[in-house]
Tab-separated table of C-alpha atoms in Angstrom:
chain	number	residue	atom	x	y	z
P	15	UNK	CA	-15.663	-14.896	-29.773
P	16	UNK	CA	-16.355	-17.424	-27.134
P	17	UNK	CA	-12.860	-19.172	-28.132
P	18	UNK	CA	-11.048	-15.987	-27.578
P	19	UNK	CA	-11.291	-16.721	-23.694
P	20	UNK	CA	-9.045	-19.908	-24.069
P	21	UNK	CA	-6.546	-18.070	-26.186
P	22	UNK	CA	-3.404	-17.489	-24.002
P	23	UNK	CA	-3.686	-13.584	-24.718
P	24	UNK	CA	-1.599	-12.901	-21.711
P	25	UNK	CA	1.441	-13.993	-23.513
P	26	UNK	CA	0.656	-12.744	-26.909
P	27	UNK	CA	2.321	-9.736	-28.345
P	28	UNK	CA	0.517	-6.411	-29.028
P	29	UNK	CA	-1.705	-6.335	-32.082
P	30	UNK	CA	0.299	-3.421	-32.975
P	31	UNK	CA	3.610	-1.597	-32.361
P	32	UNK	CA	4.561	1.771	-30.262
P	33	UNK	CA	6.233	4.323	-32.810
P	34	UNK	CA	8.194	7.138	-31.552
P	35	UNK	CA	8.628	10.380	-34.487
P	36	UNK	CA	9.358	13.762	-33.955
P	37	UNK	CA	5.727	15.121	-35.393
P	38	UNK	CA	3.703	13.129	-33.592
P	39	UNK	CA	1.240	14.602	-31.895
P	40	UNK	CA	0.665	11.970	-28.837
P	41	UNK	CA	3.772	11.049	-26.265
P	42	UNK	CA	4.333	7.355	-26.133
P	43	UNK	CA	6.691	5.871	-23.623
P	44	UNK	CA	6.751	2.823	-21.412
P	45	UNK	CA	5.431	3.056	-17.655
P	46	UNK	CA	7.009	0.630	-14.750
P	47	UNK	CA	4.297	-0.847	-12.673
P	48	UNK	CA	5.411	-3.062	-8.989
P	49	UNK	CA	2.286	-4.859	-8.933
P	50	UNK	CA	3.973	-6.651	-12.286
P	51	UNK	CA	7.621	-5.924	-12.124
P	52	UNK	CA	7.769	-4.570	-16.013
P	53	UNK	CA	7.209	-1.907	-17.777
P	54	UNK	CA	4.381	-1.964	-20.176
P	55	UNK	CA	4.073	-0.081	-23.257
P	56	UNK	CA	1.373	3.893	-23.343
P	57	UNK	CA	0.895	5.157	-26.410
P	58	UNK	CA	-0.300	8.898	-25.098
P	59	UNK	CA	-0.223	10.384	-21.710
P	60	UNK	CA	-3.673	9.459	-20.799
P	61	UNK	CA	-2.489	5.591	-21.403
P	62	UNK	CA	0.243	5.708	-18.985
P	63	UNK	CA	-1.944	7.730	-16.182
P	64	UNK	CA	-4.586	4.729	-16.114
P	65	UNK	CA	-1.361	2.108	-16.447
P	66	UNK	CA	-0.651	4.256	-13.328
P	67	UNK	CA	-4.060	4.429	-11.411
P	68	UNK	CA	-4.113	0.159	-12.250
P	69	UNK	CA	-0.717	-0.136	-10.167
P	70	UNK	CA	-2.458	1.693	-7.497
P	71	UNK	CA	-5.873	0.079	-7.638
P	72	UNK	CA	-4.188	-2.974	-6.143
P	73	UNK	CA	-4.836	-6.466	-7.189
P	74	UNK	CA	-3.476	-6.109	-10.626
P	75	UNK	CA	-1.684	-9.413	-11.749
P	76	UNK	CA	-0.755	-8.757	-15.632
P	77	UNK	CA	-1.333	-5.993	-18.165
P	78	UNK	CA	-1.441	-6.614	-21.854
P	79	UNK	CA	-1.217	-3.568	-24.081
P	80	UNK	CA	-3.286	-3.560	-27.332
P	81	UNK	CA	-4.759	-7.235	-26.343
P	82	UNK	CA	-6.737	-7.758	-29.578
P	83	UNK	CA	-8.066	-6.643	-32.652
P	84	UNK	CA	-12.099	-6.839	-32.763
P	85	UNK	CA	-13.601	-6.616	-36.597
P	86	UNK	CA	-17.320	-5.904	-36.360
P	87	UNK	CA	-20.066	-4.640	-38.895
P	88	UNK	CA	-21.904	-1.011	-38.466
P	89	UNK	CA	-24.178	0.567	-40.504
P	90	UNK	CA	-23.054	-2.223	-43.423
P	91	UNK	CA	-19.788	-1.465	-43.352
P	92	UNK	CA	-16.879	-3.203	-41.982
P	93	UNK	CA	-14.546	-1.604	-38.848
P	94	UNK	CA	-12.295	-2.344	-36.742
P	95	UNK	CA	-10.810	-1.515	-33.312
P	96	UNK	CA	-8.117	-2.550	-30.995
P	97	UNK	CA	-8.786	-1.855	-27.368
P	98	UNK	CA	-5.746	-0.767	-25.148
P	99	UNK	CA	-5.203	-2.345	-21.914
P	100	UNK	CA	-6.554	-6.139	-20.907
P	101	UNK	CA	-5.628	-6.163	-17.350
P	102	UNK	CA	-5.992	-9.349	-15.297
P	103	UNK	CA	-6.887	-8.792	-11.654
P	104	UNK	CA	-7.282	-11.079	-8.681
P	105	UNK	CA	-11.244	-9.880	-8.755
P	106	UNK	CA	-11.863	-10.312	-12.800
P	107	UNK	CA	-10.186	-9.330	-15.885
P	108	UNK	CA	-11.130	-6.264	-17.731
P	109	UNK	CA	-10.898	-5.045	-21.258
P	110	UNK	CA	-10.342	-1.088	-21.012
P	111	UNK	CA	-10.366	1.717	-23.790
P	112	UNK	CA	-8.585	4.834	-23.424
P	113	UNK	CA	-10.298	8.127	-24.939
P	114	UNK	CA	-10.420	11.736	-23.144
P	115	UNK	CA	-14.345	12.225	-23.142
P	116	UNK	CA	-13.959	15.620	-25.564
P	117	UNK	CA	-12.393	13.563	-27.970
P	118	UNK	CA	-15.080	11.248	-27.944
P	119	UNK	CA	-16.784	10.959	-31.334
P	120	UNK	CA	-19.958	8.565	-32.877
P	121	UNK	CA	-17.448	6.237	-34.557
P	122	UNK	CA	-15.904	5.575	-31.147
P	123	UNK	CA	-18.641	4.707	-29.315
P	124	UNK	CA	-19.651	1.992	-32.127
P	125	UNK	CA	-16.212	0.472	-31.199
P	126	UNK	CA	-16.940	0.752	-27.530
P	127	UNK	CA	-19.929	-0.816	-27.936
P	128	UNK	CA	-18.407	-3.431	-30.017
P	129	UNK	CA	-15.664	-3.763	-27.369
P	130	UNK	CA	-17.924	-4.257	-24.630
P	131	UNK	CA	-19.776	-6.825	-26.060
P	132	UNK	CA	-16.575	-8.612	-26.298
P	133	UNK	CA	-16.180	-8.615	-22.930
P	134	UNK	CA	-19.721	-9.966	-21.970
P	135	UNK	CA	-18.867	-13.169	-24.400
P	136	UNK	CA	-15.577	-13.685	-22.209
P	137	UNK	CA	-17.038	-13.124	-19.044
P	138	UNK	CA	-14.697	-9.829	-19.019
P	139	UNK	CA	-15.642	-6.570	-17.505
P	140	UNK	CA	-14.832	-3.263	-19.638
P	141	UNK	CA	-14.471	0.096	-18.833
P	142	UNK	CA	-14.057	3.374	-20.842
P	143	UNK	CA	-10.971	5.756	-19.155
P	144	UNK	CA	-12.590	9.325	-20.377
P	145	UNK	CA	-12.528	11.486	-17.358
P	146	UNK	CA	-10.957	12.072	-13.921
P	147	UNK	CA	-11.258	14.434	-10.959
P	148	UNK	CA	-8.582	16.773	-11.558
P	149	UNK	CA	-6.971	16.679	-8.712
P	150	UNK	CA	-6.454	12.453	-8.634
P	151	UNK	CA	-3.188	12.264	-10.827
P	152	UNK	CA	-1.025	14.827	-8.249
P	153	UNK	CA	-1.789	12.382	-5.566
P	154	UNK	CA	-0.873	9.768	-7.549
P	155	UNK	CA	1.992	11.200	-9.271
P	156	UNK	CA	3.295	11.907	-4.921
P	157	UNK	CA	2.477	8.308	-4.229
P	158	UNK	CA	4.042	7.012	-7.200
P	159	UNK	CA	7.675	9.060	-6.399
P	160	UNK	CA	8.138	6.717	-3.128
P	161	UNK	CA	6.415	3.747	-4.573
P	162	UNK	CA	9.575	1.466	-4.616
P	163	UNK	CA	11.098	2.811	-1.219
P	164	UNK	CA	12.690	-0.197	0.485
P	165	UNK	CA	15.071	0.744	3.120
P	166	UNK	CA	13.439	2.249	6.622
P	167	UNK	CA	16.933	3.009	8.325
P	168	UNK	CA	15.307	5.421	11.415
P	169	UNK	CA	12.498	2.639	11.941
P	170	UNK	CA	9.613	5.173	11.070
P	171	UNK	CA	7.003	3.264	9.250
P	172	UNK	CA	6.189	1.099	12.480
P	173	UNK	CA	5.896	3.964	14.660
P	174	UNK	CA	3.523	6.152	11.816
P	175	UNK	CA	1.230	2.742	11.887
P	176	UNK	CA	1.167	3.104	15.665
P	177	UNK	CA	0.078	6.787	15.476
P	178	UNK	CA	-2.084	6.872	12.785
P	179	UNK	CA	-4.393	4.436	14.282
P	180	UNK	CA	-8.197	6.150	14.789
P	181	UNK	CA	-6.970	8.095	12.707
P	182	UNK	CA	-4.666	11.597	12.146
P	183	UNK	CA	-3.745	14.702	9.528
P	184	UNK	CA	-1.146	13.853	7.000
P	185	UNK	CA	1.326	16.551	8.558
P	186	UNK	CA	0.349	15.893	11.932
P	187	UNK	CA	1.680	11.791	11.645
P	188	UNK	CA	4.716	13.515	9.494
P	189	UNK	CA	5.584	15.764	12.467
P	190	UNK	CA	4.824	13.798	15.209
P	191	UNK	CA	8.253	11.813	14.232
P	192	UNK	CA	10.690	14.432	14.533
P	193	UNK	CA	12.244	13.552	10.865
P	194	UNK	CA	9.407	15.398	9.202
P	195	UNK	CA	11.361	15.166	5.877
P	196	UNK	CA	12.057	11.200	5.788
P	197	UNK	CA	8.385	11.009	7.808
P	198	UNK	CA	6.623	12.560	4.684
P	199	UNK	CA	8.629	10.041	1.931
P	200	UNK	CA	7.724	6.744	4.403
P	201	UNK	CA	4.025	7.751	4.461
P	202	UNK	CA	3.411	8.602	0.764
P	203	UNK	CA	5.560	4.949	0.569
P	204	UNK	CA	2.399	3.246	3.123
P	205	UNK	CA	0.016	5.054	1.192
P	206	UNK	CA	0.955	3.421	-1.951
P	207	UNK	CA	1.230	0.220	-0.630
P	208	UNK	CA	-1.981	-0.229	1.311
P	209	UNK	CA	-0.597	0.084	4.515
P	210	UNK	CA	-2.259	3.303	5.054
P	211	UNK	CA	-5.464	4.665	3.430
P	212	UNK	CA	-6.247	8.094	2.772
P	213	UNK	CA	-9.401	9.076	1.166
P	214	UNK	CA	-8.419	9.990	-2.858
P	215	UNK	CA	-11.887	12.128	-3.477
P	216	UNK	CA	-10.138	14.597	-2.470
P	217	UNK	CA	-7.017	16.744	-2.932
P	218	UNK	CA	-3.669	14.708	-1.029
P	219	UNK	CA	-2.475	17.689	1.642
P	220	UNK	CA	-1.256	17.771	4.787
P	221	UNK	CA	-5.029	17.878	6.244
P	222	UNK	CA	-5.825	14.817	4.755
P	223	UNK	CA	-6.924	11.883	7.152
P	224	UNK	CA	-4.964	9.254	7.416
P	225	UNK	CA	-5.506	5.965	8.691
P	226	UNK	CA	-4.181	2.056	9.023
P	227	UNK	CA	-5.885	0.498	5.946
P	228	UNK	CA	-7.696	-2.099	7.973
P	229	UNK	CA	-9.229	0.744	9.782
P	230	UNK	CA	-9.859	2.914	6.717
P	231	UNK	CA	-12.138	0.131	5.155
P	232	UNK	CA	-14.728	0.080	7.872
């Protein structure tokens, strides 16, 4: 265990494959992130929503699916458990699990456990993805849609900086343009990027406060 930190996991290959059947009962799939320019392999829905919710985060410098394969002993018996995501961040690295809290059983908490004190050997932090608001993923889901928008042809995003400062309402900065349309695509496209903040607790709508993301961390 305290070798594992020197291992070069980053460039190692998953400790196991991504299948695709018809029967299955989970949807695998590969999910693009712009913080590293690749997509990176989800083996259920849940996967690629926190692959998501990492892009967003900020910070994120590399994502390794299925990172390692841990072999512990419980209750005299031998088990083992490969946690999903290792994802290296400008703050710290952290080992993450993937489980929807109902589905949650004994056995899996023994490898969380086990997982976690992985991470304390490596200096790692680790984190178990069970359960979100239920609003967070349409926000992200709108955020993600523009999240690669380059081109700014009307020369809106300087003037929706200008106007949000102190603050304003999502459809108020959108309107205040007189491109409402293109307004709405160029702010979900600062929102993603950190340009803008909005405050995520709760539901993304056009009363949401907006505000330059300097001003939005004070």
């Amino acid at each position: 265990m305290h070798d594992l930190v020197h291992e070069p996991v980053l460039t190692s290959d998953p400790m196991r494959h991504f299948t695709w059947r018809r029967d299955q009962r989970h949807r695998p799939g590969l999910q693009f992130l712009t913080s590293t320019g690749r997509h990176h392999g989800a083996e259920s829905l849940e996967e690629s929503r926190v692959l998501l919710a990492l892009d967003f985060a900020g910070d994120v410098v590399d994502v390794v699916s299925q990172p390692l394969r841990i072999s512990f002993a419980t209750c005299g018996k031998r088990r083992a458990h490969t946690p999903d995501y290792l994802a290296v961040t400008r703050r710290g690295i952290w080992l993450i699990d993937v489980r929807p809290e109902p589905l949650i059983k004994e056995a899996d908490r023994e490898s969380f456990a086990a997982a976690a004190e992985v991470a304390v050997a490596c200096g790692w932090r680790y984190a178990v993805a069970a359960r979100w608001r239920e609003h967070s993923f349409a926000g992200l889901d709108a955020m993600a849609s523009r999240r690669r928008l380059q081109s700014d042809p009307l020369r809106l995003r300087p003037v929706l900086l200008a106007e949000a400062g102190g603050g304003r309402r999502f459809g108020e900065l959108a309107a205040a343009t007189g491109c409402e349309p293109v307004a709405r695509a160029q702010l979900l496209h600062l929102l993603w990027s950190r340009q803008l903040g909005v405050d995520l607790a709760s539901p993304l709508q056009d009363r949401s406060l907006a505000m330059p993301a300097g001003e939005a961390g004070r």
